[in-house]
mmCIF file of C-alpha atoms in Angstrom:
data_model
loop_
_atom_site.group_PDB
_atom_site.id
_atom_site.type_symbol
_atom_site.label_atom_id
_atom_site.label_comp_id
_atom_site.label_asym_id
_atom_site.label_seq_id
_atom_site.Cartn_x
_atom_site.Cartn_y
_atom_site.Cartn_z
ATOM 1 C CA MET A 101 28.436 20.679 56.555
ATOM 2 C CA LEU A 102 29.566 24.010 55.175
ATOM 3 C CA ASP A 103 32.810 24.818 56.982
ATOM 4 C CA LEU A 104 35.109 27.770 56.278
ATOM 5 C CA ASN A 105 37.158 27.567 59.467
ATOM 6 C CA GLY A 106 40.771 28.471 58.782
ATOM 7 C CA LYS A 107 39.873 30.284 55.555
ATOM 8 C CA ASN A 108 40.857 33.909 54.944
ATOM 9 C CA ALA A 109 38.211 35.882 53.061
ATOM 10 C CA PHE A 110 38.393 39.448 51.787
ATOM 11 C CA VAL A 111 35.013 41.044 51.089
ATOM 12 C CA THR A 112 34.813 44.188 48.978
ATOM 13 C CA GLY A 113 31.883 46.538 48.574
ATOM 14 C CA ILE A 114 30.252 46.779 52.007
ATOM 15 C CA ALA A 115 28.548 50.187 52.202
ATOM 16 C CA ASN A 116 25.789 49.701 54.780
ATOM 17 C CA ASN A 117 23.533 47.045 56.302
ATOM 18 C CA ARG A 118 21.558 46.732 53.046
ATOM 19 C CA SER A 119 24.601 45.810 50.974
ATOM 20 C CA ILE A 120 24.672 42.376 49.418
ATOM 21 C CA ALA A 121 28.341 42.331 50.420
ATOM 22 C CA TRP A 122 27.234 42.689 54.050
ATOM 23 C CA GLY A 123 24.935 39.683 53.706
ATOM 24 C CA ILE A 124 27.834 37.678 52.270
ATOM 25 C CA ALA A 125 30.270 38.793 54.977
ATOM 26 C CA GLN A 126 27.845 37.658 57.689
ATOM 27 C CA GLN A 127 27.452 34.204 56.167
ATOM 28 C CA LEU A 128 31.194 33.749 55.683
ATOM 29 C CA HIS A 129 31.695 34.736 59.319
ATOM 30 C CA ASN A 130 28.976 32.306 60.440
ATOM 31 C CA ALA A 131 30.805 29.542 58.564
ATOM 32 C CA GLY A 132 34.030 30.326 60.418
ATOM 33 C CA ALA A 133 36.015 32.416 57.924
ATOM 34 C CA ASN A 134 38.493 35.073 59.034
ATOM 35 C CA LEU A 135 37.432 38.320 57.377
ATOM 36 C CA GLY A 136 39.008 41.366 55.799
ATOM 37 C CA VAL A 137 37.003 44.254 54.353
ATOM 38 C CA ASN A 138 37.557 47.503 52.543
ATOM 39 C CA PHE A 139 35.910 50.884 52.733
ATOM 40 C CA LEU A 140 35.758 53.597 50.092
ATOM 41 C CA PRO A 141 38.043 56.421 51.235
ATOM 42 C CA ASP A 142 36.651 59.936 51.382
ATOM 43 C CA GLU A 143 37.993 63.186 52.788
ATOM 44 C CA LYS A 144 35.729 63.237 55.846
ATOM 45 C CA GLY A 145 36.076 59.540 56.676
ATOM 46 C CA ARG A 146 32.321 58.967 56.670
ATOM 47 C CA TYR A 147 32.446 55.678 54.810
ATOM 48 C CA GLU A 148 35.205 54.344 57.033
ATOM 49 C CA LYS A 149 33.279 54.988 60.244
ATOM 50 C CA LYS A 150 30.091 53.503 58.841
ATOM 51 C CA VAL A 151 31.833 50.331 57.687
ATOM 52 C CA ARG A 152 33.898 49.932 60.861
ATOM 53 C CA ASP A 153 30.841 50.282 63.084
ATOM 54 C CA LEU A 154 28.835 47.834 60.967
ATOM 55 C CA VAL A 155 31.421 45.055 60.724
ATOM 56 C CA GLU A 156 32.652 45.265 64.320
ATOM 57 C CA PRO A 157 30.605 42.204 65.432
ATOM 58 C CA LEU A 158 32.316 40.147 62.710
ATOM 59 C CA GLU A 159 35.762 41.053 64.092
ATOM 60 C CA PRO A 160 37.555 41.501 60.753
ATOM 61 C CA SER A 161 41.320 41.357 61.113
ATOM 62 C CA ILE A 162 41.940 43.654 58.136
ATOM 63 C CA ILE A 163 40.022 46.878 57.443
ATOM 64 C CA MET A 164 41.610 49.074 54.804
ATOM 65 C CA PRO A 165 40.744 51.794 52.298
ATOM 66 C CA CYS A 166 40.399 50.759 48.687
ATOM 67 C CA ASP A 167 39.191 52.687 45.686
ATOM 68 C CA VAL A 168 39.617 50.123 42.907
ATOM 69 C CA ARG A 169 40.788 52.852 40.550
ATOM 70 C CA ASN A 170 43.817 53.336 42.829
ATOM 71 C CA ASP A 171 46.463 50.689 42.153
ATOM 72 C CA ALA A 172 48.510 51.702 45.185
ATOM 73 C CA GLN A 173 45.600 50.941 47.522
ATOM 74 C CA ILE A 174 45.025 47.563 45.858
ATOM 75 C CA GLU A 175 48.691 46.668 46.320
ATOM 76 C CA ALA A 176 48.644 47.893 49.936
ATOM 77 C CA ILE A 177 45.881 45.413 50.748
ATOM 78 C CA ALA A 178 47.859 42.641 49.055
ATOM 79 C CA ASP A 179 50.832 43.494 51.272
ATOM 80 C CA ALA A 180 48.640 43.489 54.388
ATOM 81 C CA ILE A 181 47.154 40.103 53.491
ATOM 82 C CA ALA A 182 50.617 38.646 52.940
ATOM 83 C CA LYS A 183 51.901 40.058 56.230
ATOM 84 C CA GLN A 184 48.919 39.296 58.480
ATOM 85 C CA TRP A 185 47.441 36.177 56.926
ATOM 86 C CA GLY A 186 50.128 34.661 54.756
ATOM 87 C CA ARG A 187 47.587 33.604 52.153
ATOM 88 C CA LEU A 188 44.163 34.460 50.730
ATOM 89 C CA ASP A 189 41.480 31.805 50.245
ATOM 90 C CA ILE A 190 38.380 33.776 49.260
ATOM 91 C CA LEU A 191 37.788 37.007 47.341
ATOM 92 C CA ILE A 192 34.297 38.481 47.208
ATOM 93 C CA HIS A 193 33.861 41.124 44.501
ATOM 94 C CA CYS A 194 30.750 43.236 45.129
ATOM 95 C CA LEU A 195 31.667 46.389 43.246
ATOM 96 C CA ALA A 196 29.506 48.251 40.758
ATOM 97 C CA PHE A 197 28.941 51.881 39.891
ATOM 98 C CA ALA A 198 27.505 54.009 37.107
ATOM 99 C CA ASN A 199 26.512 57.630 36.975
ATOM 100 C CA LYS A 200 22.854 58.041 37.904
ATOM 101 C CA GLU A 201 22.109 59.841 34.635
ATOM 102 C CA ASP A 202 23.293 56.737 32.768
ATOM 103 C CA LEU A 203 20.778 54.505 34.580
ATOM 104 C CA SER A 204 17.663 55.979 33.044
ATOM 105 C CA GLY A 205 16.548 57.303 29.699
ATOM 106 C CA GLU A 206 18.067 56.340 26.355
ATOM 107 C CA PHE A 207 21.011 53.944 26.387
ATOM 108 C CA SER A 208 22.398 55.555 23.214
ATOM 109 C CA GLN A 209 22.888 58.763 25.165
ATOM 110 C CA THR A 210 25.422 57.214 27.543
ATOM 111 C CA SER A 211 28.448 59.490 27.656
ATOM 112 C CA ARG A 212 31.908 58.215 26.768
ATOM 113 C CA GLU A 213 33.084 59.098 30.262
ATOM 114 C CA GLY A 214 30.102 57.400 31.901
ATOM 115 C CA PHE A 215 30.570 54.234 29.842
ATOM 116 C CA SER A 216 34.265 54.025 30.738
ATOM 117 C CA LEU A 217 33.594 54.695 34.419
ATOM 118 C CA ALA A 218 30.937 51.979 34.699
ATOM 119 C CA LEU A 219 33.109 49.364 32.980
ATOM 120 C CA ASP A 220 36.203 50.342 34.979
ATOM 121 C CA ILE A 221 34.618 50.045 38.421
ATOM 122 C CA SER A 222 32.039 47.336 37.748
ATOM 123 C CA THR A 223 34.001 45.013 35.476
ATOM 124 C CA TYR A 224 37.710 45.745 35.166
ATOM 125 C CA SER A 225 38.055 45.867 38.946
ATOM 126 C CA LEU A 226 37.534 42.093 39.085
ATOM 127 C CA ASN A 227 40.462 41.580 36.717
ATOM 128 C CA ARG A 228 42.610 44.089 38.584
ATOM 129 C CA LEU A 229 42.004 42.603 42.023
ATOM 130 C CA THR A 230 42.525 39.096 40.692
ATOM 131 C CA ALA A 231 45.806 40.042 39.021
ATOM 132 C CA ALA A 232 47.081 41.738 42.175
ATOM 133 C CA TRP A 233 45.996 39.107 44.685
ATOM 134 C CA LYS A 234 46.029 35.738 42.889
ATOM 135 C CA HIS A 235 49.607 35.037 43.997
ATOM 136 C CA LEU A 236 48.291 35.036 47.573
ATOM 137 C CA MET A 237 45.989 32.076 46.814
ATOM 138 C CA THR A 238 48.795 29.600 47.383
ATOM 139 C CA ASP A 239 46.436 26.820 48.469
ATOM 140 C CA GLY A 240 43.846 27.368 45.753
ATOM 141 C CA GLY A 241 40.829 29.522 46.412
ATOM 142 C CA SER A 242 37.454 30.860 45.391
ATOM 143 C CA ILE A 243 36.552 34.168 43.756
ATOM 144 C CA VAL A 244 32.887 35.178 43.659
ATOM 145 C CA THR A 245 31.421 38.252 41.987
ATOM 146 C CA LEU A 246 27.894 39.655 41.772
ATOM 147 C CA SER A 247 25.939 39.948 38.533
ATOM 148 C CA TYR A 248 22.337 40.568 37.515
ATOM 149 C CA LEU A 249 19.891 39.421 34.838
ATOM 150 C CA GLY A 250 20.338 42.775 33.073
ATOM 151 C CA GLY A 251 23.660 41.438 31.806
ATOM 152 C CA VAL A 252 21.917 38.919 29.523
ATOM 153 C CA LYS A 253 18.456 40.434 28.956
ATOM 154 C CA VAL A 254 17.196 43.974 28.529
ATOM 155 C CA ILE A 255 15.989 45.511 31.789
ATOM 156 C CA PRO A 256 14.453 49.013 31.623
ATOM 157 C CA ASN A 257 16.893 51.711 32.761
ATOM 158 C CA TYR A 258 19.694 49.246 33.552
ATOM 159 C CA ASN A 259 21.441 50.521 30.440
ATOM 160 C CA VAL A 260 25.238 50.750 30.734
ATOM 161 C CA MET A 261 25.248 48.559 33.820
ATOM 162 C CA GLY A 262 23.810 45.756 31.705
ATOM 163 C CA VAL A 263 26.812 46.018 29.408
ATOM 164 C CA ALA A 264 29.115 46.038 32.437
ATOM 165 C CA LYS A 265 27.491 42.901 33.866
ATOM 166 C CA ALA A 266 27.677 41.121 30.499
ATOM 167 C CA ALA A 267 31.399 41.851 30.397
ATOM 168 C CA LEU A 268 31.725 40.781 34.032
ATOM 169 C CA GLU A 269 30.132 37.391 33.352
ATOM 170 C CA MET A 270 32.457 36.807 30.415
ATOM 171 C CA SER A 271 35.387 37.846 32.586
ATOM 172 C CA VAL A 272 34.369 35.131 35.054
ATOM 173 C CA ARG A 273 34.702 32.515 32.319
ATOM 174 C CA TYR A 274 38.089 33.728 31.111
ATOM 175 C CA LEU A 275 39.440 34.002 34.662
ATOM 176 C CA ALA A 276 38.123 30.550 35.535
ATOM 177 C CA ALA A 277 39.961 29.092 32.539
ATOM 178 C CA GLU A 278 43.158 30.942 33.426
ATOM 179 C CA LEU A 279 43.204 30.155 37.135
ATOM 180 C CA GLY A 280 41.835 26.604 37.105
ATOM 181 C CA PRO A 281 45.305 25.009 36.960
ATOM 182 C CA GLN A 282 46.087 26.791 40.245
ATOM 183 C CA THR A 283 42.887 25.322 41.778
ATOM 184 C CA ILE A 284 41.364 28.787 41.959
ATOM 185 C CA ARG A 285 37.665 28.765 41.132
ATOM 186 C CA VAL A 286 35.826 31.815 39.766
ATOM 187 C CA ASN A 287 32.042 32.113 39.776
ATOM 188 C CA ALA A 288 29.279 34.712 39.736
ATOM 189 C CA ILE A 289 25.956 34.985 41.522
ATOM 190 C CA SER A 290 23.170 36.643 39.560
ATOM 191 C CA ALA A 291 20.937 37.920 42.339
ATOM 192 C CA GLY A 292 17.352 39.045 42.025
ATOM 193 C CA PRO A 293 16.654 42.760 42.524
ATOM 194 C CA ILE A 294 17.268 43.876 46.107
ATOM 195 C CA ARG A 295 16.848 47.370 47.500
ATOM 196 C CA THR A 296 20.418 48.521 48.152
ATOM 197 C CA LEU A 297 22.294 51.803 47.984
ATOM 198 C CA ALA A 298 23.624 50.846 44.556
ATOM 199 C CA SER A 299 20.317 49.608 43.129
ATOM 200 C CA SER A 300 18.471 52.723 44.277
ATOM 201 C CA ALA A 301 20.252 54.615 41.501
ATOM 202 C CA VAL A 302 18.458 52.504 38.857
ATOM 203 C CA GLY A 303 15.298 54.199 37.639
ATOM 204 C CA GLY A 304 12.184 52.228 38.630
ATOM 205 C CA ILE A 305 13.958 49.803 40.972
ATOM 206 C CA MET A 306 10.862 49.338 43.133
ATOM 207 C CA ASP A 307 8.777 48.538 40.056
ATOM 208 C CA MET A 308 11.338 45.859 39.193
ATOM 209 C CA ILE A 309 11.121 44.375 42.670
ATOM 210 C CA HIS A 310 7.317 44.335 42.680
ATOM 211 C CA HIS A 311 7.270 42.707 39.231
ATOM 212 C CA VAL A 312 9.563 39.913 40.398
ATOM 213 C CA GLU A 313 7.352 39.379 43.451
ATOM 214 C CA LYS A 314 4.389 38.815 41.132
ATOM 215 C CA VAL A 315 6.070 36.686 38.465
ATOM 216 C CA ALA A 316 8.873 34.651 40.089
ATOM 217 C CA PRO A 317 7.983 31.029 40.898
ATOM 218 C CA LEU A 318 8.521 31.698 44.606
ATOM 219 C CA ARG A 319 6.369 34.840 44.338
ATOM 220 C CA ARG A 320 8.956 36.994 46.049
ATOM 221 C CA THR A 321 12.400 38.395 45.544
ATOM 222 C CA VAL A 322 15.437 37.291 47.533
ATOM 223 C CA THR A 323 17.292 38.643 50.549
ATOM 224 C CA GLN A 324 20.893 39.572 51.218
ATOM 225 C CA GLU A 325 21.043 36.585 53.557
ATOM 226 C CA GLU A 326 20.036 34.168 50.797
ATOM 227 C CA VAL A 327 22.659 35.558 48.431
ATOM 228 C CA GLY A 328 25.172 35.326 51.267
ATOM 229 C CA LYS A 329 24.406 31.657 51.823
ATOM 230 C CA ALA A 330 24.878 30.913 48.124
ATOM 231 C CA ALA A 331 28.204 32.748 48.161
ATOM 232 C CA ALA A 332 29.362 30.807 51.217
ATOM 233 C CA PHE A 333 28.487 27.577 49.405
ATOM 234 C CA LEU A 334 30.494 28.592 46.325
ATOM 235 C CA CYS A 335 33.453 29.437 48.560
ATOM 236 C CA SER A 336 33.359 26.099 50.369
ATOM 237 C CA ASP A 337 34.628 22.643 49.527
ATOM 238 C CA LEU A 338 31.015 21.680 48.827
ATOM 239 C CA ALA A 339 31.433 23.542 45.515
ATOM 240 C CA SER A 340 34.912 22.218 44.726
ATOM 241 C CA GLY A 341 33.855 21.106 41.227
ATOM 242 C CA ILE A 342 32.133 24.361 40.233
ATOM 243 C CA THR A 343 33.914 27.120 38.323
ATOM 244 C CA GLY A 344 33.167 29.552 35.500
ATOM 245 C CA GLN A 345 29.451 29.508 36.322
ATOM 246 C CA VAL A 346 26.715 32.066 36.912
ATOM 247 C CA LEU A 347 24.403 30.901 39.693
ATOM 248 C CA TYR A 348 20.961 32.520 39.690
ATOM 249 C CA VAL A 349 19.678 33.353 43.152
ATOM 250 C CA ASP A 350 16.492 35.151 42.149
ATOM 251 C CA ALA A 351 13.528 33.122 43.422
ATOM 252 C CA GLY A 352 13.408 31.459 39.996
ATOM 253 C CA TYR A 353 12.565 34.609 38.026
ATOM 254 C CA GLU A 354 15.176 33.891 35.322
ATOM 255 C CA ILE A 355 13.331 30.801 34.066
ATOM 256 C CA MET A 356 10.079 32.627 33.280
ATOM 257 C CA GLY A 357 9.098 33.582 29.763
ATOM 258 C CA MET A 358 6.046 35.663 30.701
#
């Protein structure tokens, strides 16, 4: 049976009850993990209140601000984990962002600033969090990030985010090779299109979802809960021999040619 009792898991990227990160956090909690979460800091504290209210039933023992472009906030969470938990077993990386104007129209028109921003938040953040927190995984561990098919195939309007996801998937392989000797596993889940706050910025997202519902072998797309269950599996001892992989949780859409 899938059992995460006694495991400490930090989940990044929860924004609201549609977030894939929220689906993952629920499944980790159901499996017995002790949770920590972050919220994106803003001047009025709106994100903090929304996240705190949402995750209250999961009783996370750490709730802290973290903008992944702020090294001080990343280090502050590392200090809190060391002080309150002593070690980290699971890191869930559900972070992606690109300017809305870079998620439609011509890819060649992506601005230099927009390209750098998307790669910084969506890709480099995995490296940065891993570098800052890997020393806390003293008993091995599991790192799971979220990708999408647009990182390996052209998806209309996905544009710069496709490049970011391609780099993210390659980062998974390099990190898996680096951290394997410490018994730290690194994997990605490539989820089918789901209506979330982040995905709503992609032009034509509902057309993408409806297309998958027509073409995928299961004739539907997937849910946050299903992605959460796959993540919990990858974080458990049931997946102890799996690292450096991209697991498709997309109702089978990836296998189709037409």
